Coordinates of C-alpha atoms and ligand atoms in Angstrom, one line a residue:
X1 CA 19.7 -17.1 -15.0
X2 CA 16.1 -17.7 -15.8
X3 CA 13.8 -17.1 -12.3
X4 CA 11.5 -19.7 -11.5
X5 CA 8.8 -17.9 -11.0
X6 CA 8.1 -14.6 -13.6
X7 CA 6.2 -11.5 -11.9
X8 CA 3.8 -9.7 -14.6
X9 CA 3.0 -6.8 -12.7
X10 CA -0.7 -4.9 -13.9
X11 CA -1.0 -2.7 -11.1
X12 CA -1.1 -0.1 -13.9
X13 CA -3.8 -1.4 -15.7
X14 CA -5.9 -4.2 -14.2
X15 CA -5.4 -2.3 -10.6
X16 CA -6.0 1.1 -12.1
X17 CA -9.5 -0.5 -12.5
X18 CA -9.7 -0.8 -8.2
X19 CA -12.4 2.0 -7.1
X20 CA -10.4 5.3 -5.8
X21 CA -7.4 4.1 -7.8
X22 CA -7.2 7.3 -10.3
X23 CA -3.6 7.4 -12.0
X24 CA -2.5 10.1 -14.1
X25 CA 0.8 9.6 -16.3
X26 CA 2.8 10.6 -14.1
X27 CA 1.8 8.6 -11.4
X28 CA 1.7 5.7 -13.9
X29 CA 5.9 6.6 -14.7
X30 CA 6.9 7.0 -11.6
X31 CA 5.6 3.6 -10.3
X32 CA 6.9 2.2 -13.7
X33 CA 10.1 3.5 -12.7
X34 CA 10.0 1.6 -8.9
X35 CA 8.6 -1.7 -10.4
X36 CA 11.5 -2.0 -12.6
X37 CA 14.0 -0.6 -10.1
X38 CA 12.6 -3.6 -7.7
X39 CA 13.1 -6.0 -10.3
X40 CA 9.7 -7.4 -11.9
X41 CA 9.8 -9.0 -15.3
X42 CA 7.0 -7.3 -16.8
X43 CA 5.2 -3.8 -16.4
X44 CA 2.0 -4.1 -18.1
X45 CA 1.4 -0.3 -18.7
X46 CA -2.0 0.6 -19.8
X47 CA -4.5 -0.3 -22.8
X48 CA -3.6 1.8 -25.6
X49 CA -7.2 1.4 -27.2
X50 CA -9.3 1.8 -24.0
X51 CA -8.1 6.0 -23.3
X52 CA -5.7 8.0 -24.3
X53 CA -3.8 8.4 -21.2
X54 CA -2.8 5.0 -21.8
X55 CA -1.6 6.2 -25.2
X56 CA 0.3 8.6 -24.0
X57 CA 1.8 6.6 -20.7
X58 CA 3.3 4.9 -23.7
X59 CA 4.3 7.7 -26.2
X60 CA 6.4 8.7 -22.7
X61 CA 7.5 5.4 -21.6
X62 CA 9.1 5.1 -24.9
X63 CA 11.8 6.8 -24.0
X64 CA 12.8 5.7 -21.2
X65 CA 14.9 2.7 -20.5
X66 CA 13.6 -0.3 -18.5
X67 CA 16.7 -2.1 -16.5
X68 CA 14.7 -5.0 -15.7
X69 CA 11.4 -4.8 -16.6
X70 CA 9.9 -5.5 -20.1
X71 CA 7.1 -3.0 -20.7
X72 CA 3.8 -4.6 -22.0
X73 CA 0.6 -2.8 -23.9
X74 CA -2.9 -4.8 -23.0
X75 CA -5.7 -5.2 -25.8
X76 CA -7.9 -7.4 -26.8
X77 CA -8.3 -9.8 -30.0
X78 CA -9.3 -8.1 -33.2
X79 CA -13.7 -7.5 -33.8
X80 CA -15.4 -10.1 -35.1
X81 CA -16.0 -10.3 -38.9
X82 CA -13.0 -7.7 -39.2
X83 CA -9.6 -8.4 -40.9
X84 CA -7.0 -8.1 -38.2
X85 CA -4.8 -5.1 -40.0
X86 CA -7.7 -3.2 -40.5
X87 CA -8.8 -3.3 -36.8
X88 CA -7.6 0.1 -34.7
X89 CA -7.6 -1.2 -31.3
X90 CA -5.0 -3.8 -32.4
X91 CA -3.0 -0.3 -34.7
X92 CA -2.6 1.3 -31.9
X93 CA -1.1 -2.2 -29.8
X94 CA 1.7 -1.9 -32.7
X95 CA 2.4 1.8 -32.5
X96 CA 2.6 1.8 -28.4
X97 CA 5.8 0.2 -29.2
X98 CA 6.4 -2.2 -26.1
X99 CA 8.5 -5.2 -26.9
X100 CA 5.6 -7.4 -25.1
X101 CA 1.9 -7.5 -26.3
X102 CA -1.0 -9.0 -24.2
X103 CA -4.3 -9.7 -25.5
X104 CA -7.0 -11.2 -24.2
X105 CA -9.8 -13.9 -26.3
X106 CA -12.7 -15.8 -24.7
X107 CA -12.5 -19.0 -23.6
X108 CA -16.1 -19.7 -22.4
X109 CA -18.7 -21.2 -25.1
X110 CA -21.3 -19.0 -22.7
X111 CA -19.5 -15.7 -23.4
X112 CA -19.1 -16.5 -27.2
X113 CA -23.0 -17.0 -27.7
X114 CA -24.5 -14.5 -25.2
X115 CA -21.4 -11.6 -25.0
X116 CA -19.4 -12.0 -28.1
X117 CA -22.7 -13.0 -30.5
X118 CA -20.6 -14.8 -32.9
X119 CA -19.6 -18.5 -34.4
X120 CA -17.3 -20.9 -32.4
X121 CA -15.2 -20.8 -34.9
X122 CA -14.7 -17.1 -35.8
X123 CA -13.5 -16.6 -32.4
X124 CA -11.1 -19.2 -32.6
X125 CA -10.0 -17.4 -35.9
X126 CA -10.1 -14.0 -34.1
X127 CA -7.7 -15.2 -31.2
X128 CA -5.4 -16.8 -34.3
X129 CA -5.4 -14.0 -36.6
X130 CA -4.2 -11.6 -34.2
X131 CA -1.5 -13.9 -31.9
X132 CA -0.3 -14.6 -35.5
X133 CA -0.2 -10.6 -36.7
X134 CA 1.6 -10.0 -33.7
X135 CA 4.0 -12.2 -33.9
X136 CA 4.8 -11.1 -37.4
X137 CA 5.4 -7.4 -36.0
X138 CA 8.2 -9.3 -33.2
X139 CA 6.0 -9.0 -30.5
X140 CA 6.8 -10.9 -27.5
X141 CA 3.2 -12.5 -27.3
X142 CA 1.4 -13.0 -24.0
X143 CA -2.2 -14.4 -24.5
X144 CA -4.8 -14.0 -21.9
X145 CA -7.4 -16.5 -21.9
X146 CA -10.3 -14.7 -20.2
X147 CA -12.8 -16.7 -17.9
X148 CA -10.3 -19.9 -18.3
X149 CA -11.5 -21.6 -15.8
X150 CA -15.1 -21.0 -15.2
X151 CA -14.9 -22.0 -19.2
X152 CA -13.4 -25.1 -19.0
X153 CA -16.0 -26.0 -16.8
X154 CA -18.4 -25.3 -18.9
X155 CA -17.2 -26.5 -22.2
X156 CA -13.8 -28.2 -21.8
X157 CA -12.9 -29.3 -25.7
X158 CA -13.7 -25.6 -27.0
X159 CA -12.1 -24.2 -23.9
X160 CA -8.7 -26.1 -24.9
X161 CA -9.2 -25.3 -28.7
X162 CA -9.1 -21.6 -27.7
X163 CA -5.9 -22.1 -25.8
X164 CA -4.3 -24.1 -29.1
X165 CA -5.5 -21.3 -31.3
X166 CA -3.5 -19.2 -29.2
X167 CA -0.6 -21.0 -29.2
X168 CA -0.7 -22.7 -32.6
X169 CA -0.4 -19.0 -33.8
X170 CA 3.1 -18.5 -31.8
X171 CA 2.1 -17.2 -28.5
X172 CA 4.9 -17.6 -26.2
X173 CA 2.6 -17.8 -23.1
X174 CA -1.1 -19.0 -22.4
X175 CA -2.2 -16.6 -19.5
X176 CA -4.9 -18.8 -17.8
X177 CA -7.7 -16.1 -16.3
X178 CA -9.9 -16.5 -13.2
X179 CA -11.7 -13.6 -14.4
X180 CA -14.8 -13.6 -12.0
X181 CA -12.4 -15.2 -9.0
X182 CA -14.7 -17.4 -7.7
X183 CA -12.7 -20.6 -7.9
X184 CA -11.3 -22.6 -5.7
X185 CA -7.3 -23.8 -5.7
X186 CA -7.7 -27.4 -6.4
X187 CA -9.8 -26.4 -9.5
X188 CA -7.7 -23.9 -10.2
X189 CA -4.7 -26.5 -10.1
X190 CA -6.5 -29.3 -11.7
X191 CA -7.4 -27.5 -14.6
X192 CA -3.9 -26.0 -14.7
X193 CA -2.7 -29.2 -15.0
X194 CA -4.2 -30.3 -17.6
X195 CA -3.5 -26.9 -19.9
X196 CA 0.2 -27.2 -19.1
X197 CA -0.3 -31.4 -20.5
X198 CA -1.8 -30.0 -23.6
X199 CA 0.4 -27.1 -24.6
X200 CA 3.7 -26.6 -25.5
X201 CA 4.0 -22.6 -24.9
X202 CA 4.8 -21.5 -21.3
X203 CA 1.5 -20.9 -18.9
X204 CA 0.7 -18.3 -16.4
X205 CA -1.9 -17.4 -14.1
X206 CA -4.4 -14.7 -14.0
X207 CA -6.5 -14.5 -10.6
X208 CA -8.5 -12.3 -8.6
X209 CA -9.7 -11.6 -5.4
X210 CA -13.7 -12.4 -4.7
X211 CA -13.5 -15.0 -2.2
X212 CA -10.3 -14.5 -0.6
X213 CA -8.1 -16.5 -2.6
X214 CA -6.5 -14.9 -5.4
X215 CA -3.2 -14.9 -3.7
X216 CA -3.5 -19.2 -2.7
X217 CA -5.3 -19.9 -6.2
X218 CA -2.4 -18.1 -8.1
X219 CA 0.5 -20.1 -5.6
X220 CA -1.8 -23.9 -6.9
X221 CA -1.4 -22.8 -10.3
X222 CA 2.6 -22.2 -10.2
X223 CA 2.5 -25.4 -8.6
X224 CA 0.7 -27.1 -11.1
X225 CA 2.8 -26.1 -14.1
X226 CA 2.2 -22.2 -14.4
X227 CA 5.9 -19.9 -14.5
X228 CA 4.4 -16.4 -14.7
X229 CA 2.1 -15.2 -12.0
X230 CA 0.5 -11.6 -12.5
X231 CA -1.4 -9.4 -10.3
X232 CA -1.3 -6.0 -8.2
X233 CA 1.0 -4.1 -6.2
X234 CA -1.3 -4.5 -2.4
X235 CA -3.8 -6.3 -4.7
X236 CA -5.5 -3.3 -6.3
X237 CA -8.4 -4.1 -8.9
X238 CA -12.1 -4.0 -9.4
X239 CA -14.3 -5.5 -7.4
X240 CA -12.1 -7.1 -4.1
X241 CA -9.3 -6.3 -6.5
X242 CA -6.7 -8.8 -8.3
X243 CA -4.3 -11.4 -6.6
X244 CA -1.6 -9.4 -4.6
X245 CA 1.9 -9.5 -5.4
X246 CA 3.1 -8.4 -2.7
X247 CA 1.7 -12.1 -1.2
X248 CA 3.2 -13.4 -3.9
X249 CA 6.8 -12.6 -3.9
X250 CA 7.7 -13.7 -0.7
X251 CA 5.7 -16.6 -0.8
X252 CA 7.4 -17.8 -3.5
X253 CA 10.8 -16.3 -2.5
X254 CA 10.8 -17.1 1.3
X255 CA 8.4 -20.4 1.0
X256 CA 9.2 -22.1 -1.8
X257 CA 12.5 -20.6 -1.8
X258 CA 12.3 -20.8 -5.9
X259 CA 13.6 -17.8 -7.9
X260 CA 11.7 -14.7 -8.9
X261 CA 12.6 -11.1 -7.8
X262 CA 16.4 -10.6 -7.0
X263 CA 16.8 -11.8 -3.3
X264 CA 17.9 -8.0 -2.8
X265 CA 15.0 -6.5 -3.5
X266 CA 13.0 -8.6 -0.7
X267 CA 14.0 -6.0 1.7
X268 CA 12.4 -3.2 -0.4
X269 CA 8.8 -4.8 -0.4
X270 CA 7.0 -3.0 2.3
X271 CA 8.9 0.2 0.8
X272 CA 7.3 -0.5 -3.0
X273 CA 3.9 -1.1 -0.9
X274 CA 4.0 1.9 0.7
X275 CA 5.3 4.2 -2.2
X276 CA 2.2 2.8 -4.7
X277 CA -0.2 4.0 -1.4
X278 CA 1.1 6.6 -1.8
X279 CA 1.1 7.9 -5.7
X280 CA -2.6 6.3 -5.2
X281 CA -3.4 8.1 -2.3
X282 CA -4.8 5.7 -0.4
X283 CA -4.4 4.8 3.6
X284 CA -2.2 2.2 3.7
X285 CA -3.6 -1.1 4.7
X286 CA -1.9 -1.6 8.4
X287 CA -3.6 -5.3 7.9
X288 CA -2.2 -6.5 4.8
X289 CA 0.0 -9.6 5.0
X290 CA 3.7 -9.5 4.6
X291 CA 4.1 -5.2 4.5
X292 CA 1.0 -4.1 6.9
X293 CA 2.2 -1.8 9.8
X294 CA 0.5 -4.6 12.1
X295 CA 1.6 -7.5 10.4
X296 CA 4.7 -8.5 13.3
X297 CA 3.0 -6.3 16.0
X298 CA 2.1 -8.1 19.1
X299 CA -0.2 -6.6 21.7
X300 CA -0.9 -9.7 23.7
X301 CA 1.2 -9.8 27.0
X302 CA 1.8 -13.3 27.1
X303 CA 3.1 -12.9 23.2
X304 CA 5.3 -9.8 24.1
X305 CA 6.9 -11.8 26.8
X306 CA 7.5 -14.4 24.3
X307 CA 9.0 -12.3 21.8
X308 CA 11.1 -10.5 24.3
X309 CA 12.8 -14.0 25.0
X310 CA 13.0 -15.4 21.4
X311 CA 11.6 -13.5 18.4
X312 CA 10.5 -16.4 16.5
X313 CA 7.9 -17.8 19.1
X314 CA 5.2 -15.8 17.2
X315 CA 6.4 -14.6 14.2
X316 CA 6.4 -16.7 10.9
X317 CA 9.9 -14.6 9.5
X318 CA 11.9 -12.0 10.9
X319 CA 10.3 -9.1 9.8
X320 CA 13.0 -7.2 7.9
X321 CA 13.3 -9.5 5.2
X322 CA 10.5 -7.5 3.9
X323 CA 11.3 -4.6 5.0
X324 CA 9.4 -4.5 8.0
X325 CA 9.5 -4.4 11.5
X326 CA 8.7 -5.8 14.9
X327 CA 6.1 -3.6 17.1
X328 CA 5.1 -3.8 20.2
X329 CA 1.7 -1.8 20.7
X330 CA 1.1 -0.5 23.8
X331 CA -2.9 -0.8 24.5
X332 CA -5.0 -1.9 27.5
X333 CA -3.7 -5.6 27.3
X334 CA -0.1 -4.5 27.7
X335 CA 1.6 -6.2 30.9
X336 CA 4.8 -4.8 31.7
X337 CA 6.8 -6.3 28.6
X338 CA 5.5 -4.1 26.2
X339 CA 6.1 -0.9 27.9
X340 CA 9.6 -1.8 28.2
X341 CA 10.3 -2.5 25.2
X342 CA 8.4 0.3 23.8
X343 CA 10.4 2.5 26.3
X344 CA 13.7 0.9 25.8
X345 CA 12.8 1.6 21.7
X346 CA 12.4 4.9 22.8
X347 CA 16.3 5.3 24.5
X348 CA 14.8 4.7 27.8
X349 CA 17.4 2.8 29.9
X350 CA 14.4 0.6 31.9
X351 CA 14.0 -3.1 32.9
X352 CA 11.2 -5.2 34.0
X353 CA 11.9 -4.4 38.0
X354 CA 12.0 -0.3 37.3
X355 CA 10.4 0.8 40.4
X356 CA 8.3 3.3 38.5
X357 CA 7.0 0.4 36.0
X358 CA 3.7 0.4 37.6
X359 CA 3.3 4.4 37.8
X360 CA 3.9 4.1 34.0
X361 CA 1.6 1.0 33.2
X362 CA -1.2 3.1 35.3
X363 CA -1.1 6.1 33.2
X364 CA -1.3 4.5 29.8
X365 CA -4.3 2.7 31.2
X366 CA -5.8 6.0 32.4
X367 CA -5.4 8.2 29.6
X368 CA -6.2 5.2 27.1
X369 CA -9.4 5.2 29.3
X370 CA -9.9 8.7 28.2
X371 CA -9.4 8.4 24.7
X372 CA -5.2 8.6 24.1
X373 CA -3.8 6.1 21.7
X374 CA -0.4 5.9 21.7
X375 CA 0.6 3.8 18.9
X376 CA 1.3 6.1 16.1
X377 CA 1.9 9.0 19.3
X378 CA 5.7 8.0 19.9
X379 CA 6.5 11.6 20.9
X380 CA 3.2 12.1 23.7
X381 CA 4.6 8.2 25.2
X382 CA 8.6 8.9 25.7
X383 CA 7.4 12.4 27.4
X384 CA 5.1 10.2 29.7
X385 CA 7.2 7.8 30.6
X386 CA 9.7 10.6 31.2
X387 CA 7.6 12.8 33.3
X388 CA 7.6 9.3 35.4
X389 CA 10.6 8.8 35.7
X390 CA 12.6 11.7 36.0
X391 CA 10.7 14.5 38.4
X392 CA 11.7 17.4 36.1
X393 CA 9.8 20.5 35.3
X394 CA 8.9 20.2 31.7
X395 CA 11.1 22.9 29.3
X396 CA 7.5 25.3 29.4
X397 CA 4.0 25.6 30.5
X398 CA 1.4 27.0 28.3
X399 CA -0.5 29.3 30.8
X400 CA -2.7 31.1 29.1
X401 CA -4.3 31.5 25.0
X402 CA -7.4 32.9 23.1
X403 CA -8.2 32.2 19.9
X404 CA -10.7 34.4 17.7
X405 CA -12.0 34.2 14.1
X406 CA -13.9 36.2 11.9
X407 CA -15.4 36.5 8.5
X408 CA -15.3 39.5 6.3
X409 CA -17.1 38.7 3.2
X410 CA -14.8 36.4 1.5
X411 CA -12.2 37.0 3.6
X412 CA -11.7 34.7 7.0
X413 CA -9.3 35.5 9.5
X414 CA -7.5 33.8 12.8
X415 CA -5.6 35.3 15.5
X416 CA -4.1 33.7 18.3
X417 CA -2.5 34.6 21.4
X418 CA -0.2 32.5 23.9
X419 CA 1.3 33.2 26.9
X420 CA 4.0 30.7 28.0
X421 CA 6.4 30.6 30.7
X422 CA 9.7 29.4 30.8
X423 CA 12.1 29.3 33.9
X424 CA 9.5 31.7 35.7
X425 CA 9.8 34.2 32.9
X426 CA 6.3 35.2 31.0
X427 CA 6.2 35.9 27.4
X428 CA 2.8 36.4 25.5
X429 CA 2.8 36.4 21.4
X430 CA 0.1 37.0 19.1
X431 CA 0.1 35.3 15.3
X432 CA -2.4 35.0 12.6
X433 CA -2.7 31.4 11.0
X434 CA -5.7 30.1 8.0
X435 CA -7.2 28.5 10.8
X436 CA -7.4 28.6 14.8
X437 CA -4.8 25.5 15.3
X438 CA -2.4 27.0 12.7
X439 CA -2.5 30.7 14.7
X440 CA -1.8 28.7 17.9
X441 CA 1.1 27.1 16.5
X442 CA 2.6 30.0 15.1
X443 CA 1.4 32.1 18.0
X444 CA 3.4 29.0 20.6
X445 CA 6.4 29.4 18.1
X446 CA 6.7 32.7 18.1
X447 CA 6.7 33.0 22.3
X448 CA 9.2 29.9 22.4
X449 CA 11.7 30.3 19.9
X450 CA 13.8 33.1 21.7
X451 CA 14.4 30.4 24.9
X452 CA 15.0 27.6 22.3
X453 CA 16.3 28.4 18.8
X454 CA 16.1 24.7 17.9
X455 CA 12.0 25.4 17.5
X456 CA 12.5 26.8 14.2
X457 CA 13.6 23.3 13.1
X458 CA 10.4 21.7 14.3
X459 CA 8.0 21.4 11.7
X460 CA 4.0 20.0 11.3
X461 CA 3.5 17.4 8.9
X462 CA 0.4 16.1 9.5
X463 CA -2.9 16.9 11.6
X464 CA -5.6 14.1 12.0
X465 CA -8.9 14.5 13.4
X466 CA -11.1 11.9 14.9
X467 CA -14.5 12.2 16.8
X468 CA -14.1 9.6 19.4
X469 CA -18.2 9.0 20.1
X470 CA -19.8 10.3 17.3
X471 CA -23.3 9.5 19.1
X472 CA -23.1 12.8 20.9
X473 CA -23.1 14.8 18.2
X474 CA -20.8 18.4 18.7
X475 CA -20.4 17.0 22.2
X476 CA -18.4 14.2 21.3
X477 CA -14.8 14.0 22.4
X478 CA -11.9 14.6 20.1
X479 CA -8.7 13.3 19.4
X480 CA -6.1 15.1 17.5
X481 CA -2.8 13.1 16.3
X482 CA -0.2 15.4 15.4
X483 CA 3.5 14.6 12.9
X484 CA 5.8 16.4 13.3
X485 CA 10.0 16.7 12.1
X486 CA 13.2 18.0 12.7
X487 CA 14.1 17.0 9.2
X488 CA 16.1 14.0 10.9
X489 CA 13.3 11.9 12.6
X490 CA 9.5 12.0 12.9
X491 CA 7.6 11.9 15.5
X492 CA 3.6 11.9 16.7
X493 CA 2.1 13.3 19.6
X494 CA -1.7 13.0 20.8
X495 CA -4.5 15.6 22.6
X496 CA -8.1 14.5 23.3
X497 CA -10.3 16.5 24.9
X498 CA -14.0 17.2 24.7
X499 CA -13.1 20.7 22.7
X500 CA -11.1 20.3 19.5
X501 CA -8.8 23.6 19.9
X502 CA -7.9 22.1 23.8
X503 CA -6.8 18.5 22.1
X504 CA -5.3 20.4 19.2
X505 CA -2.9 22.5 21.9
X506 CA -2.2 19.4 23.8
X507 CA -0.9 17.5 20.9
X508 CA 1.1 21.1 19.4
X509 CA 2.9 21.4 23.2
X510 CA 4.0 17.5 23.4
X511 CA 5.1 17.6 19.8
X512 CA 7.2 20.9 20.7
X513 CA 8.2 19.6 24.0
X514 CA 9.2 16.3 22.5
X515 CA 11.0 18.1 19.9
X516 CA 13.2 20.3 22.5
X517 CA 13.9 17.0 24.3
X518 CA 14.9 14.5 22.2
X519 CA 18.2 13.8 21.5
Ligands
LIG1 ZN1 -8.0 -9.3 -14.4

């Protein structure tokens, strides 16, 4: 069956444009790969005539096999004053071999005269000539008609003549581009409107980002006649980036309720967000709507309460239908709710009228006080609430360590030594590691792992820095967030202190400690 709604996906080229996005092929496969797996219609890869890591994203995409996706290569409409087969930017469109083609032609009277230099007419014949040679190499044609809007505006006959060259010529859509995204959604559906009146090919809708609304102006075009929305994966793309499909899709999906993606891929979106931050190596965006880390978590009391009782009293979906989940951040406006749901998340068996609630509630406050956050520091919370609820001596105590470094020309090296104790026994170690906290690890390692073999399991995955009040220079107090596995779970435990080797060991012994203890 034919989806309502089609998803052109350009996170690969339009998105590759975002600052800090840097692709190579590989990346550019790989998330090739995951868009098709999760079901979008097209994959618009690179532009072969731009660089020639586009070229060869294609000479490699070849031959593979798309399940879902149809693969697209991006150009632009032959030179001016240049016979269509002789141009080389439209050559090597032919030889990237996707069954779709998308080129883009100008649709603003302003950017024919001052960018293009040329007649009216000869662009009209340059957006014909090549739709037309396109099509007569089977290409599926997709034609983007840059600044669409802002042209019509400007000049609406010639803006619509460029749109009948296009399709007069045998393009099977009319892409209508918000290039410089600064309009607003009823022009944006008004002028839609009026394109899907005039034309006979299928339209779809190009937006970006500038003023916030490249995710609403793309939802008033597909009401207004458009089938084929495209944009980015977490809205990557110059500038404030391009509209962001992973808006999009459940707006249209969960909204509307209209046809796009396959409905079982919905679960998988905040996994495809996450996995493009990822190749892209960026931090993902905890605010972003739908897939953010904090988009269904509630930190409020009152709310907490609320969502205790009945889920939907502040949240617009359940949260796994995209893949995401409910959290309940503990902070300085917790009331009692949160921690008990945060400790019953954790396997604690505790209810609102736990005697030891308050003793709890207290210390989050303190230690927040001093710098602690425990949202992404699971592992540092259960062992508080622990420590407060059952009066046991903790597995070890670190009693003593040194660390020293030096430098020998080139050469730097660390030594650490750590004396623990365990069940009244004493048992000091010394390890070398590239750097003080990684000679303390292996130095606490070493002295633990003949009381608990299960140590050698526990791994570091991940060591985060952050100067709490920078205004005080080397003086400033430090908080160190450490990850840590067992190859099952993960887990994140927290140190601050005014010394960063101090906050370093207090996050290393609750990320141990929380390792030996969990079940
Ligand atoms: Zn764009």
């Amino acid at each position: 069956m034919k989806p309502q709604v089609e998803i052109y996906d350009t996170t690969l080229r339009d998105g590759s444009q975002g600052e800090g996005i840097n692709f190579s092929v590989a990346d550019k496969l790989r998330i090739a790969e995951k868009l098709d797996s999760f079901g979008v219609h097209y994959i618009e890869g690179g532009w072969p005539g731009s660089n020639p890591k586009d070229i060869e994203f294609f000479a490699q995409a070849k031959k593979r096999k798309f399940k879902n996706a149809k693969l697209a290569a991006f150009g632009s409409t032959r030179k001016k004053n240049t016979p269509v087969e002789q141009d080389d930017q439209v050559r090597l469109l032919i030889e990237a071999e996707t069954p779709v083609v998308t080129i883009y032609g100008k649709t603003s009277m302003l950017h024919v005269k001052e960018v293009l230099r040329c007649t009216p007419d000869e662009n009209l014949a340059m957006i014909g000539d090549t739709v037309r040679y396109l099509k007569g190499h089977g290409k599926f044609v997709i034609y983007d008609a840059e600044h669409c809007f802002d042209g019509y505006k400007l000049n609406a006959e010639y803006a619509l003549a460029t749109w009948q060259a296009a399709e007069k010529a045998g393009a099977d859509f009319v892409v209508l581009c918000d290039t410089n995204g600064g309009c607003l959604p009823n022009e944006i559906a008004a002028i839609t409107k009026i394109a899907a009146g005039n034309l006979n090919c299928k339209i779809g809708i190009h937006t970006h980002d500038d003023i916030g609304l490249g995710v609403a102006n793309a939802l008033a075009s597909l009401e207004a006649g458009a089938v084929q929305v495209q944009g980015t994966i977490n809205g990557y793309g110059e500038r404030t980036g391009n509209c962001n499909l992973t808006s999009v899709i459940p707006c249209v999906a969960l909204k509307w309720k209209k046809t796009s993606v396959p409905a079982k891929s919905l679960p998988k979106l905040k996994e495809l967000s996450q996995f493009v931050d990822e190749i892209a190596n960026m931090r993902h965006n905890p605010r972003l709507p739908w897939v953010g880390s904090a988009a269904f978590a509630h930190k409020g009391g009152a709310h907490v309460n609320a969502v205790q009782k009945l889920a939907s009293s502040y949240e617009h979906i359940e949260p796994a239908m995209v893949g995401n989940e409910r959290i309940v951040l503990i902070s300085d406006l917790a009331g009692r709710s949160n921690i008990v749901i945060k400790a019953q998340e954790l396997g604690f068996k505790i209810t609102n009228d736990t005697p030891e609630l308050k003793a709890i509630l207290n210390r989050i406050k303190e230690r927040e006080h001093q710098g602690y956050e425990f949202e992404a520091a699971d592992g540092s919370l259960a062992l508080l609430i622990r420590r407060a609820l059952r009066h046991e001596e903790p597995p070890f105590h670190v009693d003593a360590y040194h660390v020293s470094m030096r430098r020998d020309g080139k050469q730097n090296a660390c030594k650490a030594t750590v004396t623990v104790r365990v069940a009244g026994q004493k048992a000091e170690t010394v390890a070398e590691g590239d750097g003080p906290v990684n000679g303390l690890d292996s130095a606490l390692r070493a002295a633990l792992v003949r009381y608990f073999p299960k140590v050698k399991n526990i791994m570091l995955t991940d060591y985060k820095v952050r100067i709490l009040d920078s205004s005080l220079g080397t003086g400033a107090k430090t908080r160190v967030l450490i990850e840590s596995t067992d190859g099952r779970k993960e887990w994140g435990t927290v140190g601050v202190h005014d010394n960063i080797i101090e906050a370093s060991l207090g996050a290393l012994v609750d990320s141990v400690e929380y390792g030996l203890i969990r079940k």
